[in-house]
Short mmCIF file of C-alpha atoms in Angstrom, two decimals:
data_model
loop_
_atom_site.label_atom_id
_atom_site.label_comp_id
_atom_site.label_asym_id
_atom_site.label_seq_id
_atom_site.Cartn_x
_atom_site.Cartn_y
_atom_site.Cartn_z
CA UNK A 1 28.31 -24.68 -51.93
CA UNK A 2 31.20 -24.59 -49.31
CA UNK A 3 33.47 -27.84 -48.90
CA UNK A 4 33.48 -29.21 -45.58
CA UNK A 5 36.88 -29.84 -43.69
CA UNK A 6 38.11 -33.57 -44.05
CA UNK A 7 37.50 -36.04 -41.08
CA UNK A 8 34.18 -34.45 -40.59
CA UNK A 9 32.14 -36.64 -37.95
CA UNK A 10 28.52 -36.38 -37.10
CA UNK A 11 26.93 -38.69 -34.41
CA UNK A 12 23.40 -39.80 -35.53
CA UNK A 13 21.57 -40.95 -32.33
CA UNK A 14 18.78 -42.77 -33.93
CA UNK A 15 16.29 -46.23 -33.24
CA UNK A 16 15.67 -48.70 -35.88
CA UNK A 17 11.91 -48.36 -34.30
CA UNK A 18 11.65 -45.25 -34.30
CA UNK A 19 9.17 -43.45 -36.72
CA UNK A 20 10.51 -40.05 -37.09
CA UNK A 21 14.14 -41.71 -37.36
CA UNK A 22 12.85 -43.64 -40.45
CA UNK A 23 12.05 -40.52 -41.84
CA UNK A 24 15.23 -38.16 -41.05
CA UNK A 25 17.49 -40.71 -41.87
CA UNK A 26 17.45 -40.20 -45.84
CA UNK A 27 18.33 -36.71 -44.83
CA UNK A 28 21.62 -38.27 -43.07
CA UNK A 29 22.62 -40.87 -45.71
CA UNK A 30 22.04 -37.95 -48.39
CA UNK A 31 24.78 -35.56 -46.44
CA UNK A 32 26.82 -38.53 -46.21
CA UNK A 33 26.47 -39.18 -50.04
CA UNK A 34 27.31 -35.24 -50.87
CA UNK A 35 30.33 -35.11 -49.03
CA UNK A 36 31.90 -38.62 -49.59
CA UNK A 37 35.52 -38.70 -48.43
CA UNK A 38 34.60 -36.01 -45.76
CA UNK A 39 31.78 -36.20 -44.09
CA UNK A 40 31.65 -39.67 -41.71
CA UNK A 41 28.38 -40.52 -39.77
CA UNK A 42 28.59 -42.93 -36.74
CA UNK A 43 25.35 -44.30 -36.10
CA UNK A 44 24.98 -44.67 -32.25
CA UNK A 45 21.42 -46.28 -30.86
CA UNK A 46 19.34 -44.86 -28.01
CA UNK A 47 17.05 -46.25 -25.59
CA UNK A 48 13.63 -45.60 -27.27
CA UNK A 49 11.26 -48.49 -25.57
CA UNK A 50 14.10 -51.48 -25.01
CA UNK A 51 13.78 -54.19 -22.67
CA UNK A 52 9.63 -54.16 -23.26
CA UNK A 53 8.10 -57.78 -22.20
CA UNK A 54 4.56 -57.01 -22.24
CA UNK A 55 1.91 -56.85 -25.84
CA UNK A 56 1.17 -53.18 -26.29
CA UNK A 57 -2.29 -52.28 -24.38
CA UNK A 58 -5.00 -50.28 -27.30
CA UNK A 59 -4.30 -46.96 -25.86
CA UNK A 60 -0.93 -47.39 -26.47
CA UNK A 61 -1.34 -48.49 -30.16
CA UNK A 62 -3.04 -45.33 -30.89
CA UNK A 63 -0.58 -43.05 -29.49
CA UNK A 64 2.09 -44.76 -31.30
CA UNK A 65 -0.06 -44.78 -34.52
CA UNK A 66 -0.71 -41.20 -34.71
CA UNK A 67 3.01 -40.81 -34.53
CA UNK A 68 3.58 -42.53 -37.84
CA UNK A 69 0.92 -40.70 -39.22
CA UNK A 70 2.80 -37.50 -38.42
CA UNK A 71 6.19 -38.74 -39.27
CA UNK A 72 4.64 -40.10 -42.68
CA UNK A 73 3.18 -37.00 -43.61
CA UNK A 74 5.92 -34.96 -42.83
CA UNK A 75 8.46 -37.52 -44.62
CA UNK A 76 6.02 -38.58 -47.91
CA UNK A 77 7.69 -42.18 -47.35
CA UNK A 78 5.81 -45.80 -46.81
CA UNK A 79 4.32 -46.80 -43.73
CA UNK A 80 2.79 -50.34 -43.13
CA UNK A 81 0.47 -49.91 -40.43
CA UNK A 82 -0.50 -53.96 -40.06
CA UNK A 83 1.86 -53.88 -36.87
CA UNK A 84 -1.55 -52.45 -35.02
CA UNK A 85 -3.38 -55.51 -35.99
CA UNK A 86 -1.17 -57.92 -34.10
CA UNK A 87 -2.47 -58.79 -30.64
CA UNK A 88 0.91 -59.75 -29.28
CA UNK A 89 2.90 -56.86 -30.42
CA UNK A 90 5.46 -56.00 -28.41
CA UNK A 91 7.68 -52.57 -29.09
CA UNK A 92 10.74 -54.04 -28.06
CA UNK A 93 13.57 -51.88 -29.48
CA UNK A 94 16.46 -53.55 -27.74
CA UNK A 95 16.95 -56.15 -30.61
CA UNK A 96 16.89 -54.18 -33.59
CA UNK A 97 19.84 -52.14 -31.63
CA UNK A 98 21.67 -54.85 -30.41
CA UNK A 99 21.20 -55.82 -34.63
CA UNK A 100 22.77 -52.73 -35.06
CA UNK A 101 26.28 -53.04 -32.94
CA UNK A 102 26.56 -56.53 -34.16
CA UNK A 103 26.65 -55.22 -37.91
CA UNK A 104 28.89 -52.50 -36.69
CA UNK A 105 30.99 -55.20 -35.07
CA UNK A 106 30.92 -57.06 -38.45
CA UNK A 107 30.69 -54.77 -41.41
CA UNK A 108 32.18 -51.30 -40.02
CA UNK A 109 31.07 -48.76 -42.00
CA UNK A 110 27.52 -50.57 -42.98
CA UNK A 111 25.86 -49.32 -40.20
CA UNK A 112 23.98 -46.40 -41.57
CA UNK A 113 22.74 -48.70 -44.72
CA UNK A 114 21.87 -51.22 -42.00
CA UNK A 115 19.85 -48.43 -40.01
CA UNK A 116 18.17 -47.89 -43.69
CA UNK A 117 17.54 -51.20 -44.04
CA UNK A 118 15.64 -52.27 -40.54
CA UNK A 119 13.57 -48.90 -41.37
CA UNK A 120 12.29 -50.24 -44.21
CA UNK A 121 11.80 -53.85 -43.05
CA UNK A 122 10.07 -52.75 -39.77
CA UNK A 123 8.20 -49.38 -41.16
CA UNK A 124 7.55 -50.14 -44.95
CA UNK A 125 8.07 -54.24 -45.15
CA UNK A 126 5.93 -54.65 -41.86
CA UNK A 127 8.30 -57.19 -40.57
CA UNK A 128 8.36 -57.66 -37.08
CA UNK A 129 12.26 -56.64 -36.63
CA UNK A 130 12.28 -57.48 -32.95
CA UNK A 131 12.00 -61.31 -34.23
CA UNK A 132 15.58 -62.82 -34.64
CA UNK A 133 14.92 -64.86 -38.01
CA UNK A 134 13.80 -61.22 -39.27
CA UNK A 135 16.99 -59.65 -38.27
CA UNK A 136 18.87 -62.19 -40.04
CA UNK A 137 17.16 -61.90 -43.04
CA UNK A 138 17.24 -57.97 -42.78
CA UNK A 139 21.52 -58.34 -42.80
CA UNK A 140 21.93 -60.60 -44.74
CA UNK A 141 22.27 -58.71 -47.97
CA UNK A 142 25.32 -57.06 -46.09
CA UNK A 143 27.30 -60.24 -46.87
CA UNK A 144 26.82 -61.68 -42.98
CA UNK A 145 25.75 -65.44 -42.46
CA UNK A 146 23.23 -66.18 -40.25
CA UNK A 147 25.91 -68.49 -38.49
CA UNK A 148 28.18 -65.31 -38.18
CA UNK A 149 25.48 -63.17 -37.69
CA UNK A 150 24.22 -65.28 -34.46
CA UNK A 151 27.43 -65.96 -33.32
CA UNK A 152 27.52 -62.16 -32.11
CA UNK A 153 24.34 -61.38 -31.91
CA UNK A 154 23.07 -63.62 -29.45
CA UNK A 155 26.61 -63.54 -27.30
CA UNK A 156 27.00 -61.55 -23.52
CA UNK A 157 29.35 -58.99 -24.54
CA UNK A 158 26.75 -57.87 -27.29
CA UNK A 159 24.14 -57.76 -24.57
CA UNK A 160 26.78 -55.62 -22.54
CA UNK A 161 27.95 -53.00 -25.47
CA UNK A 162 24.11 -52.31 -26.56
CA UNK A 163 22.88 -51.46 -22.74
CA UNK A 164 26.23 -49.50 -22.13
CA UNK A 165 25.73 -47.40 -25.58
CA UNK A 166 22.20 -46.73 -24.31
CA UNK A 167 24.24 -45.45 -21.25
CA UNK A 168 26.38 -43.40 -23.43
CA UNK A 169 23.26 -41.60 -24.93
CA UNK A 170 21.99 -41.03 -22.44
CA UNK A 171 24.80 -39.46 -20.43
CA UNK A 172 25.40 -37.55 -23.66
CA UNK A 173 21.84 -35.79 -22.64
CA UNK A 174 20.09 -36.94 -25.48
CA UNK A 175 15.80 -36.64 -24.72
CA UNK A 176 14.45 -37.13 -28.37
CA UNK A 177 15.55 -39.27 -31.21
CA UNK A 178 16.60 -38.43 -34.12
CA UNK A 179 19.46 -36.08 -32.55
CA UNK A 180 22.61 -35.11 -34.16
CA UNK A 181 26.08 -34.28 -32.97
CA UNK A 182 29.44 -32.85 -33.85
CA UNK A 183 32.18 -34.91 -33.31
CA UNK A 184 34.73 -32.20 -30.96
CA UNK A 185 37.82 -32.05 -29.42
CA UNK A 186 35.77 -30.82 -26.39
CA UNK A 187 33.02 -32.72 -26.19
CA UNK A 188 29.84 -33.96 -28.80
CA UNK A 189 28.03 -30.51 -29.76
CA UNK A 190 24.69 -30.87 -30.70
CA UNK A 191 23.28 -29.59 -33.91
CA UNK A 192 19.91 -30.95 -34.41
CA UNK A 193 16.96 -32.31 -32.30
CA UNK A 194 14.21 -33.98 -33.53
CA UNK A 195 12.83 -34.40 -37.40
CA UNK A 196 14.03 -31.24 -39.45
CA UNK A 197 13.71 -31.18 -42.99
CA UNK A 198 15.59 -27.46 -43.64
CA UNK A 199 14.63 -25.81 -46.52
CA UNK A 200 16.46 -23.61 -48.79
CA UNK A 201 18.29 -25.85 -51.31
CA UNK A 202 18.16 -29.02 -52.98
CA UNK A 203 20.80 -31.55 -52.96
CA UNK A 204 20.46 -31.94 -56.52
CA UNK A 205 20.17 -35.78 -58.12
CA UNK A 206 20.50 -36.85 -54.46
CA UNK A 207 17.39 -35.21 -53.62
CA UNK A 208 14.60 -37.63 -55.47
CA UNK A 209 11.47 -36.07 -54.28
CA UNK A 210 10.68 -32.30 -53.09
CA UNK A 211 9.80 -33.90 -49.20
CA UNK A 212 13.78 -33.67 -48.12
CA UNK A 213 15.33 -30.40 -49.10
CA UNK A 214 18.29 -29.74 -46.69
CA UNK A 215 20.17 -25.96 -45.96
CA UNK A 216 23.50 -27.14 -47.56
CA UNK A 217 24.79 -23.82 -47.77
CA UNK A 218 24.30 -22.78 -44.16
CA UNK A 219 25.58 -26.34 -43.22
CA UNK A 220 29.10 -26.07 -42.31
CA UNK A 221 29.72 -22.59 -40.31
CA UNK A 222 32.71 -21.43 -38.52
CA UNK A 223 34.40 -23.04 -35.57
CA UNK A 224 33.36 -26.54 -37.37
CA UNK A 225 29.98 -26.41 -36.30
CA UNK A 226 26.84 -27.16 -38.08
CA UNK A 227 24.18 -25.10 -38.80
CA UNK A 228 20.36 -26.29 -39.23
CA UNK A 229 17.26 -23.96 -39.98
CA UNK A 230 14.01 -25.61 -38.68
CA UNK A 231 11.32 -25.18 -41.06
#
C-alpha cells in the first residue's frame, strides 16, 4: 500500500441531513483513520434544503424516503424511518450546519466525529436534529456545555459564517453531496462525486463489514491527486 505525502488535505462537502452523506462518511473517517498523521479531512457543509419554513407536503416525503431506502441499501447501515410519521416535519438543514461550524469553532478537529455523530442521531436515533435541545445533546459528548454551546450557536456571526460557507460551496461548483476535494496550490480538485464505495481492497480491521471496501492502492496517484474507481 503506498504512503501518502504528509499534510495531505481532502475537503468533504457533506450535510448532516443528508442520506447518502450518512452513508459515505464511514468511508471518509476510515481514510482518515489509515493515514493518521497524514491524511487531514476538513469537513465543509453545503446547502442541501436550508432555510426550509414549511412541514414537508406527502409527495415530498416519498421522494425523500425512497432516497434512504437507496442510500441504506447501498450502505447496509441503520435508518429510522419514524421522521415520515411526523406531520410537522420540516427538512431544515441549516441548523444541523450551523451545529457543525459552531463545533468547528469550539473543538477544531471534532468536526468529522461531530458529522458522525448528527448522522446517527438524525438517521439511526430518529432525533429531530433541526431542534436546538437535540443539537445540544448531540455535542455534548464532545466536552461542550450547553451554555458554551449556545453562546455560539445561536450568535449573528454564526448565522453569517454558515450562509457564507454555503456560498463557498457553492462557488466551488459543487451540485451533489457527498463531494470530495483535493486541497491544491491551484485551486480545490475534485476527486469524487456522489456515494462511491470502490472496490478492490479492504482496509483491513478498519473495514468492519464487507458494505465499505475502498481502492486504497489506486488512492494516492501522481501529481498528488486522488484516484477513485466507481463501482
Amino acid at each position: 500500500m503506498p504512503t501518502p505525502p504528509e499534510n495531505l488535505l481532502l475537503l468533504y462537502v457533506t450535510d448532516p441531513m443528508c442520506a447518502w452523506c450518512y452513508g459515505f462518511t464511514p468511508v471518509i473517517r476510515r481514510l482518515k483513520a489509515l493515514w493518521v498523521g497524514r491524511l487531514s479531512v476538513q469537513v465543509l457543509v453545503g446547502s442541501l434544503n436550508p432555510y426550509a419554513q414549511s412541514p414537508l407536503a406527502s409527495a415530498e416525503k416519498d421522494k425523500i424516503a425512497v432516497s434512504w431506502h437507496r442510500a441504506q441499501g447501498k450502505s447496509h447501515l441503520p435508518f429510522d424511518y419514524s421522521f415520515f410519521l411526523r406531520q410537522d416535519a420540516i427538512y431544515d438543514t441549516e441548523p444541523a450546519c450551523r451545529a457543525l461550524l459552531t463545533v468547528r469553532h469550539l473543538r477544531p478537529g471534532l468536526s468529522l466525529e461531530d458529522l458522525r455523530a448528527l448522522h446517527s442521531a438524525f438517521y439511526a436515533g430518529g432525533r429531530d436534529i433541526t431542534n436546538t435541545h437535540v443539537l445540544v445533546e448531540v455535542v455534548r459528548p464532545f466536552g461542550i456545555p450547553e451554555n458554551l454551546f449556545l453562546a455560539v450557536f445561536e450568535t449573528n456571526e454564526i448565522y453569517r459564517q454558515t450562509q457564507e460557507e454555503f456560498q463557498l460551496v457553492e462557488r466551488m461548483g459543487v451540485s451533489t453531496l457527498p463531494s470530495v476535494y483535493l486541497d491544491h496550490p491551484q485551486g480545490p480538485r475534485l476527486i469524487s462525486r456522489g456515494f462511491l464505495l470502490p472496490v478492490t481492497q479492504q482496509l483491513g480491521p478498519l473495514a468492519p463489514s464487507s458494505a465499505n471496501h475502498i481502492n486504497s492502492t489506486a488512492f494516492l496517484a501522481q501529481n498528488r491527486r486522488v484516484v477513485w474507481r466507481n463501482t
